[in-house]
């Protein structure tokens, strides 16, 4: 299995769209602020505030859940801090809401089910790096 490449600009993905993709609609709108039931809360209290101008969120009732972006929200939902897992989670949630492509990339020219294959690039003009020589040890 190769590397999966997701053609989706996750950093600039509007949080409003992500919340719609996971099935949440705003409870209240106040200018550029949208108030949601917190998807990470068991009680589902309307405490999550999304600022559409800054594309960030914060929890008004829980001070430890401070202002953050889409990755912070995905972390709260999944509990994973692995960026690759968060990318895959966000892309999976967005697949029915927004159209994007995924590619499977393989190494050494092996065939892949995806559209892209990658081969290692060799650059003969660069000399091969030698490991540094060991430093002379101190004698007593």
mmCIF file with all atom_site columns, C-alpha atoms in Angstrom:
data_model
loop_
_atom_site.group_PDB
_atom_site.id
_atom_site.type_symbol
_atom_site.label_atom_id
_atom_site.label_alt_id
_atom_site.label_comp_id
_atom_site.label_asym_id
_atom_site.label_entity_id
_atom_site.label_seq_id
_atom_site.pdbx_PDB_ins_code
_atom_site.Cartn_x
_atom_site.Cartn_y
_atom_site.Cartn_z
_atom_site.occupancy
_atom_site.B_iso_or_equiv
_atom_site.pdbx_formal_charge
_atom_site.auth_seq_id
_atom_site.auth_comp_id
_atom_site.auth_asym_id
_atom_site.auth_atom_id
_atom_site.pdbx_PDB_model_num
ATOM 1   C CA . UNK A 1 1   ? 0.000   0.000  0.000   1.00 0.00 ? 1   UNK A CA 1
ATOM 2   C CA . UNK A 1 2   ? 1.283   3.430  -0.868  1.00 0.00 ? 2   UNK A CA 1
ATOM 3   C CA . UNK A 1 3   ? 0.821   6.905  0.450   1.00 0.00 ? 3   UNK A CA 1
ATOM 4   C CA . UNK A 1 4   ? -2.651  8.439  0.125   1.00 0.00 ? 4   UNK A CA 1
ATOM 5   C CA . UNK A 1 5   ? -2.664  12.048 -1.094  1.00 0.00 ? 5   UNK A CA 1
ATOM 6   C CA . UNK A 1 6   ? -5.799  14.104 -0.446  1.00 0.00 ? 6   UNK A CA 1
ATOM 7   C CA . UNK A 1 7   ? -6.380  17.021 -2.803  1.00 0.00 ? 7   UNK A CA 1
ATOM 8   C CA . UNK A 1 8   ? -8.241  19.184 -0.272  1.00 0.00 ? 8   UNK A CA 1
ATOM 9   C CA . UNK A 1 9   ? -7.056  22.443 1.302   1.00 0.00 ? 9   UNK A CA 1
ATOM 10  C CA . UNK A 1 10  ? -7.930  21.502 4.867   1.00 0.00 ? 10  UNK A CA 1
ATOM 11  C CA . UNK A 1 11  ? -6.303  24.534 6.525   1.00 0.00 ? 11  UNK A CA 1
ATOM 12  C CA . UNK A 1 12  ? -8.607  26.905 4.630   1.00 0.00 ? 12  UNK A CA 1
ATOM 13  C CA . UNK A 1 13  ? -11.724 24.740 4.866   1.00 0.00 ? 13  UNK A CA 1
ATOM 14  C CA . UNK A 1 14  ? -14.558 26.772 6.431   1.00 0.00 ? 14  UNK A CA 1
ATOM 15  C CA . UNK A 1 15  ? -15.554 25.404 9.835   1.00 0.00 ? 15  UNK A CA 1
ATOM 16  C CA . UNK A 1 16  ? -19.171 26.138 8.967   1.00 0.00 ? 16  UNK A CA 1
ATOM 17  C CA . UNK A 1 17  ? -18.923 23.651 6.065   1.00 0.00 ? 17  UNK A CA 1
ATOM 18  C CA . UNK A 1 18  ? -17.200 21.065 8.265   1.00 0.00 ? 18  UNK A CA 1
ATOM 19  C CA . UNK A 1 19  ? -19.929 21.351 10.897  1.00 0.00 ? 19  UNK A CA 1
ATOM 20  C CA . UNK A 1 20  ? -22.592 20.840 8.199   1.00 0.00 ? 20  UNK A CA 1
ATOM 21  C CA . UNK A 1 21  ? -20.677 17.817 6.916   1.00 0.00 ? 21  UNK A CA 1
ATOM 22  C CA . UNK A 1 22  ? -20.700 16.159 10.344  1.00 0.00 ? 22  UNK A CA 1
ATOM 23  C CA . UNK A 1 23  ? -24.423 16.872 10.709  1.00 0.00 ? 23  UNK A CA 1
ATOM 24  C CA . UNK A 1 24  ? -24.577 19.987 12.899  1.00 0.00 ? 24  UNK A CA 1
ATOM 25  C CA . UNK A 1 25  ? -26.542 23.130 12.133  1.00 0.00 ? 25  UNK A CA 1
ATOM 26  C CA . UNK A 1 26  ? -26.135 26.403 14.041  1.00 0.00 ? 26  UNK A CA 1
ATOM 27  C CA . UNK A 1 27  ? -28.571 26.927 16.913  1.00 0.00 ? 27  UNK A CA 1
ATOM 28  C CA . UNK A 1 28  ? -28.126 30.695 16.810  1.00 0.00 ? 28  UNK A CA 1
ATOM 29  C CA . UNK A 1 29  ? -26.456 33.246 14.533  1.00 0.00 ? 29  UNK A CA 1
ATOM 30  C CA . UNK A 1 30  ? -25.026 36.535 15.744  1.00 0.00 ? 30  UNK A CA 1
ATOM 31  C CA . UNK A 1 31  ? -23.260 38.406 12.940  1.00 0.00 ? 31  UNK A CA 1
ATOM 32  C CA . UNK A 1 32  ? -20.223 36.352 12.030  1.00 0.00 ? 32  UNK A CA 1
ATOM 33  C CA . UNK A 1 33  ? -20.611 34.105 15.117  1.00 0.00 ? 33  UNK A CA 1
ATOM 34  C CA . UNK A 1 34  ? -22.453 30.788 14.856  1.00 0.00 ? 34  UNK A CA 1
ATOM 35  C CA . UNK A 1 35  ? -23.434 28.910 18.015  1.00 0.00 ? 35  UNK A CA 1
ATOM 36  C CA . UNK A 1 36  ? -23.632 25.105 17.847  1.00 0.00 ? 36  UNK A CA 1
ATOM 37  C CA . UNK A 1 37  ? -24.332 22.214 20.153  1.00 0.00 ? 37  UNK A CA 1
ATOM 38  C CA . UNK A 1 38  ? -20.833 21.015 20.969  1.00 0.00 ? 38  UNK A CA 1
ATOM 39  C CA . UNK A 1 39  ? -20.213 17.801 18.968  1.00 0.00 ? 39  UNK A CA 1
ATOM 40  C CA . UNK A 1 40  ? -17.528 16.653 21.435  1.00 0.00 ? 40  UNK A CA 1
ATOM 41  C CA . UNK A 1 41  ? -19.793 17.087 24.480  1.00 0.00 ? 41  UNK A CA 1
ATOM 42  C CA . UNK A 1 42  ? -21.910 14.232 25.806  1.00 0.00 ? 42  UNK A CA 1
ATOM 43  C CA . UNK A 1 43  ? -24.732 16.560 26.830  1.00 0.00 ? 43  UNK A CA 1
ATOM 44  C CA . UNK A 1 44  ? -24.673 18.390 23.499  1.00 0.00 ? 44  UNK A CA 1
ATOM 45  C CA . UNK A 1 45  ? -24.904 21.819 25.105  1.00 0.00 ? 45  UNK A CA 1
ATOM 46  C CA . UNK A 1 46  ? -24.982 24.865 22.837  1.00 0.00 ? 46  UNK A CA 1
ATOM 47  C CA . UNK A 1 47  ? -21.567 26.075 23.876  1.00 0.00 ? 47  UNK A CA 1
ATOM 48  C CA . UNK A 1 48  ? -19.437 25.877 20.750  1.00 0.00 ? 48  UNK A CA 1
ATOM 49  C CA . UNK A 1 49  ? -19.016 29.206 18.986  1.00 0.00 ? 49  UNK A CA 1
ATOM 50  C CA . UNK A 1 50  ? -17.627 29.380 15.429  1.00 0.00 ? 50  UNK A CA 1
ATOM 51  C CA . UNK A 1 51  ? -16.229 32.684 14.182  1.00 0.00 ? 51  UNK A CA 1
ATOM 52  C CA . UNK A 1 52  ? -16.734 32.588 10.399  1.00 0.00 ? 52  UNK A CA 1
ATOM 53  C CA . UNK A 1 53  ? -14.545 35.656 9.846   1.00 0.00 ? 53  UNK A CA 1
ATOM 54  C CA . UNK A 1 54  ? -11.486 34.141 11.557  1.00 0.00 ? 54  UNK A CA 1
ATOM 55  C CA . UNK A 1 55  ? -12.447 30.520 10.713  1.00 0.00 ? 55  UNK A CA 1
ATOM 56  C CA . UNK A 1 56  ? -11.940 29.415 14.303  1.00 0.00 ? 56  UNK A CA 1
ATOM 57  C CA . UNK A 1 57  ? -13.949 28.113 17.240  1.00 0.00 ? 57  UNK A CA 1
ATOM 58  C CA . UNK A 1 58  ? -14.042 28.213 21.025  1.00 0.00 ? 58  UNK A CA 1
ATOM 59  C CA . UNK A 1 59  ? -16.152 26.737 23.792  1.00 0.00 ? 59  UNK A CA 1
ATOM 60  C CA . UNK A 1 60  ? -17.909 29.340 25.914  1.00 0.00 ? 60  UNK A CA 1
ATOM 61  C CA . UNK A 1 61  ? -18.572 26.999 28.882  1.00 0.00 ? 61  UNK A CA 1
ATOM 62  C CA . UNK A 1 62  ? -15.344 24.970 29.085  1.00 0.00 ? 62  UNK A CA 1
ATOM 63  C CA . UNK A 1 63  ? -12.246 27.195 29.419  1.00 0.00 ? 63  UNK A CA 1
ATOM 64  C CA . UNK A 1 64  ? -9.844  24.316 28.679  1.00 0.00 ? 64  UNK A CA 1
ATOM 65  C CA . UNK A 1 65  ? -11.312 24.054 25.173  1.00 0.00 ? 65  UNK A CA 1
ATOM 66  C CA . UNK A 1 66  ? -9.843  27.279 23.868  1.00 0.00 ? 66  UNK A CA 1
ATOM 67  C CA . UNK A 1 67  ? -9.991  28.944 20.477  1.00 0.00 ? 67  UNK A CA 1
ATOM 68  C CA . UNK A 1 68  ? -8.682  26.783 17.663  1.00 0.00 ? 68  UNK A CA 1
ATOM 69  C CA . UNK A 1 69  ? -8.959  25.773 14.033  1.00 0.00 ? 69  UNK A CA 1
ATOM 70  C CA . UNK A 1 70  ? -10.244 22.740 12.189  1.00 0.00 ? 70  UNK A CA 1
ATOM 71  C CA . UNK A 1 71  ? -7.428  20.480 13.404  1.00 0.00 ? 71  UNK A CA 1
ATOM 72  C CA . UNK A 1 72  ? -8.151  21.371 17.040  1.00 0.00 ? 72  UNK A CA 1
ATOM 73  C CA . UNK A 1 73  ? -11.818 20.535 16.495  1.00 0.00 ? 73  UNK A CA 1
ATOM 74  C CA . UNK A 1 74  ? -10.969 17.249 14.763  1.00 0.00 ? 74  UNK A CA 1
ATOM 75  C CA . UNK A 1 75  ? -8.669  16.429 17.700  1.00 0.00 ? 75  UNK A CA 1
ATOM 76  C CA . UNK A 1 76  ? -11.542 17.015 20.144  1.00 0.00 ? 76  UNK A CA 1
ATOM 77  C CA . UNK A 1 77  ? -13.777 14.713 18.080  1.00 0.00 ? 77  UNK A CA 1
ATOM 78  C CA . UNK A 1 78  ? -11.283 11.889 17.496  1.00 0.00 ? 78  UNK A CA 1
ATOM 79  C CA . UNK A 1 79  ? -8.767  12.157 20.321  1.00 0.00 ? 79  UNK A CA 1
ATOM 80  C CA . UNK A 1 80  ? -5.942  11.647 17.825  1.00 0.00 ? 80  UNK A CA 1
ATOM 81  C CA . UNK A 1 81  ? -3.082  14.116 17.526  1.00 0.00 ? 81  UNK A CA 1
ATOM 82  C CA . UNK A 1 82  ? -1.621  12.400 14.437  1.00 0.00 ? 82  UNK A CA 1
ATOM 83  C CA . UNK A 1 83  ? -1.889  14.878 11.554  1.00 0.00 ? 83  UNK A CA 1
ATOM 84  C CA . UNK A 1 84  ? -2.315  12.116 8.938   1.00 0.00 ? 84  UNK A CA 1
ATOM 85  C CA . UNK A 1 85  ? -5.200  10.570 10.865  1.00 0.00 ? 85  UNK A CA 1
ATOM 86  C CA . UNK A 1 86  ? -6.820  13.985 11.314  1.00 0.00 ? 86  UNK A CA 1
ATOM 87  C CA . UNK A 1 87  ? -6.465  14.709 7.577   1.00 0.00 ? 87  UNK A CA 1
ATOM 88  C CA . UNK A 1 88  ? -8.085  11.376 6.755   1.00 0.00 ? 88  UNK A CA 1
ATOM 89  C CA . UNK A 1 89  ? -10.898 11.970 9.275   1.00 0.00 ? 89  UNK A CA 1
ATOM 90  C CA . UNK A 1 90  ? -11.655 15.460 7.930   1.00 0.00 ? 90  UNK A CA 1
ATOM 91  C CA . UNK A 1 91  ? -11.547 14.259 4.313   1.00 0.00 ? 91  UNK A CA 1
ATOM 92  C CA . UNK A 1 92  ? -13.836 11.330 5.134   1.00 0.00 ? 92  UNK A CA 1
ATOM 93  C CA . UNK A 1 93  ? -16.369 13.669 6.712   1.00 0.00 ? 93  UNK A CA 1
ATOM 94  C CA . UNK A 1 94  ? -16.172 16.127 3.798   1.00 0.00 ? 94  UNK A CA 1
ATOM 95  C CA . UNK A 1 95  ? -16.440 13.555 0.966   1.00 0.00 ? 95  UNK A CA 1
ATOM 96  C CA . UNK A 1 96  ? -20.235 13.903 0.614   1.00 0.00 ? 96  UNK A CA 1
ATOM 97  C CA . UNK A 1 97  ? -20.205 17.666 1.143   1.00 0.00 ? 97  UNK A CA 1
ATOM 98  C CA . UNK A 1 98  ? -17.366 18.832 -1.104  1.00 0.00 ? 98  UNK A CA 1
ATOM 99  C CA . UNK A 1 99  ? -15.818 17.236 -4.174  1.00 0.00 ? 99  UNK A CA 1
ATOM 100 C CA . UNK A 1 100 ? -12.080 16.502 -4.124  1.00 0.00 ? 100 UNK A CA 1
ATOM 101 C CA . UNK A 1 101 ? -9.682  13.859 -5.398  1.00 0.00 ? 101 UNK A CA 1
ATOM 102 C CA . UNK A 1 102 ? -7.554  11.318 -3.583  1.00 0.00 ? 102 UNK A CA 1
ATOM 103 C CA . UNK A 1 103 ? -4.520  9.605  -5.052  1.00 0.00 ? 103 UNK A CA 1
ATOM 104 C CA . UNK A 1 104 ? -2.532  6.603  -3.967  1.00 0.00 ? 104 UNK A CA 1
ATOM 105 C CA . UNK A 1 105 ? 1.167   7.129  -4.525  1.00 0.00 ? 105 UNK A CA 1
ATOM 106 C CA . UNK A 1 106 ? 3.603   4.225  -4.609  1.00 0.00 ? 106 UNK A CA 1
ATOM 107 C CA . UNK A 1 107 ? 7.376   4.109  -4.623  1.00 0.00 ? 107 UNK A CA 1
ATOM 108 C CA . UNK A 1 108 ? 9.768   2.475  -7.130  1.00 0.00 ? 108 UNK A CA 1
ATOM 109 C CA . UNK A 1 109 ? 7.243   2.453  -9.951  1.00 0.00 ? 109 UNK A CA 1
ATOM 110 C CA . UNK A 1 110 ? 4.996   -0.250 -8.491  1.00 0.00 ? 110 UNK A CA 1
ATOM 111 C CA . UNK A 1 111 ? 1.521   -0.187 -9.960  1.00 0.00 ? 111 UNK A CA 1
ATOM 112 C CA . UNK A 1 112 ? -1.156  1.464  -7.880  1.00 0.00 ? 112 UNK A CA 1
ATOM 113 C CA . UNK A 1 113 ? -4.919  1.608  -7.960  1.00 0.00 ? 113 UNK A CA 1
ATOM 114 C CA . UNK A 1 114 ? -4.722  5.427  -7.843  1.00 0.00 ? 114 UNK A CA 1
ATOM 115 C CA . UNK A 1 115 ? -3.908  7.824  -10.640 1.00 0.00 ? 115 UNK A CA 1
ATOM 116 C CA . UNK A 1 116 ? -0.346  8.727  -9.654  1.00 0.00 ? 116 UNK A CA 1
ATOM 117 C CA . UNK A 1 117 ? 2.847   6.716  -9.262  1.00 0.00 ? 117 UNK A CA 1
ATOM 118 C CA . UNK A 1 118 ? 6.099   8.109  -7.963  1.00 0.00 ? 118 UNK A CA 1
ATOM 119 C CA . UNK A 1 119 ? 9.646   6.982  -8.563  1.00 0.00 ? 119 UNK A CA 1
ATOM 120 C CA . UNK A 1 120 ? 12.703  8.039  -6.597  1.00 0.00 ? 120 UNK A CA 1
ATOM 121 C CA . UNK A 1 121 ? 14.673  10.875 -8.136  1.00 0.00 ? 121 UNK A CA 1
ATOM 122 C CA . UNK A 1 122 ? 18.439  10.489 -8.353  1.00 0.00 ? 122 UNK A CA 1
ATOM 123 C CA . UNK A 1 123 ? 20.663  13.488 -8.852  1.00 0.00 ? 123 UNK A CA 1
ATOM 124 C CA . UNK A 1 124 ? 24.071  12.434 -10.176 1.00 0.00 ? 124 UNK A CA 1
ATOM 125 C CA . UNK A 1 125 ? 25.473  15.977 -10.059 1.00 0.00 ? 125 UNK A CA 1
ATOM 126 C CA . UNK A 1 126 ? 25.496  15.958 -6.251  1.00 0.00 ? 126 UNK A CA 1
ATOM 127 C CA . UNK A 1 127 ? 28.349  14.087 -4.550  1.00 0.00 ? 127 UNK A CA 1
ATOM 128 C CA . UNK A 1 128 ? 27.425  11.314 -2.189  1.00 0.00 ? 128 UNK A CA 1
ATOM 129 C CA . UNK A 1 129 ? 27.658  12.524 1.393   1.00 0.00 ? 129 UNK A CA 1
ATOM 130 C CA . UNK A 1 130 ? 30.250  10.869 3.591   1.00 0.00 ? 130 UNK A CA 1
ATOM 131 C CA . UNK A 1 131 ? 29.613  10.373 7.289   1.00 0.00 ? 131 UNK A CA 1
ATOM 132 C CA . UNK A 1 132 ? 31.638  12.746 9.474   1.00 0.00 ? 132 UNK A CA 1
ATOM 133 C CA . UNK A 1 133 ? 34.951  11.459 10.784  1.00 0.00 ? 133 UNK A CA 1
ATOM 134 C CA . UNK A 1 134 ? 34.972  10.630 14.474  1.00 0.00 ? 134 UNK A CA 1
ATOM 135 C CA . UNK A 1 135 ? 36.511  13.282 16.687  1.00 0.00 ? 135 UNK A CA 1
ATOM 136 C CA . UNK A 1 136 ? 39.803  12.547 18.332  1.00 0.00 ? 136 UNK A CA 1
ATOM 137 C CA . UNK A 1 137 ? 39.273  11.315 21.854  1.00 0.00 ? 137 UNK A CA 1
ATOM 138 C CA . UNK A 1 138 ? 40.874  12.954 24.830  1.00 0.00 ? 138 UNK A CA 1
ATOM 139 C CA . UNK A 1 139 ? 43.796  11.134 26.463  1.00 0.00 ? 139 UNK A CA 1
ATOM 140 C CA . UNK A 1 140 ? 44.691  11.344 30.136  1.00 0.00 ? 140 UNK A CA 1
#
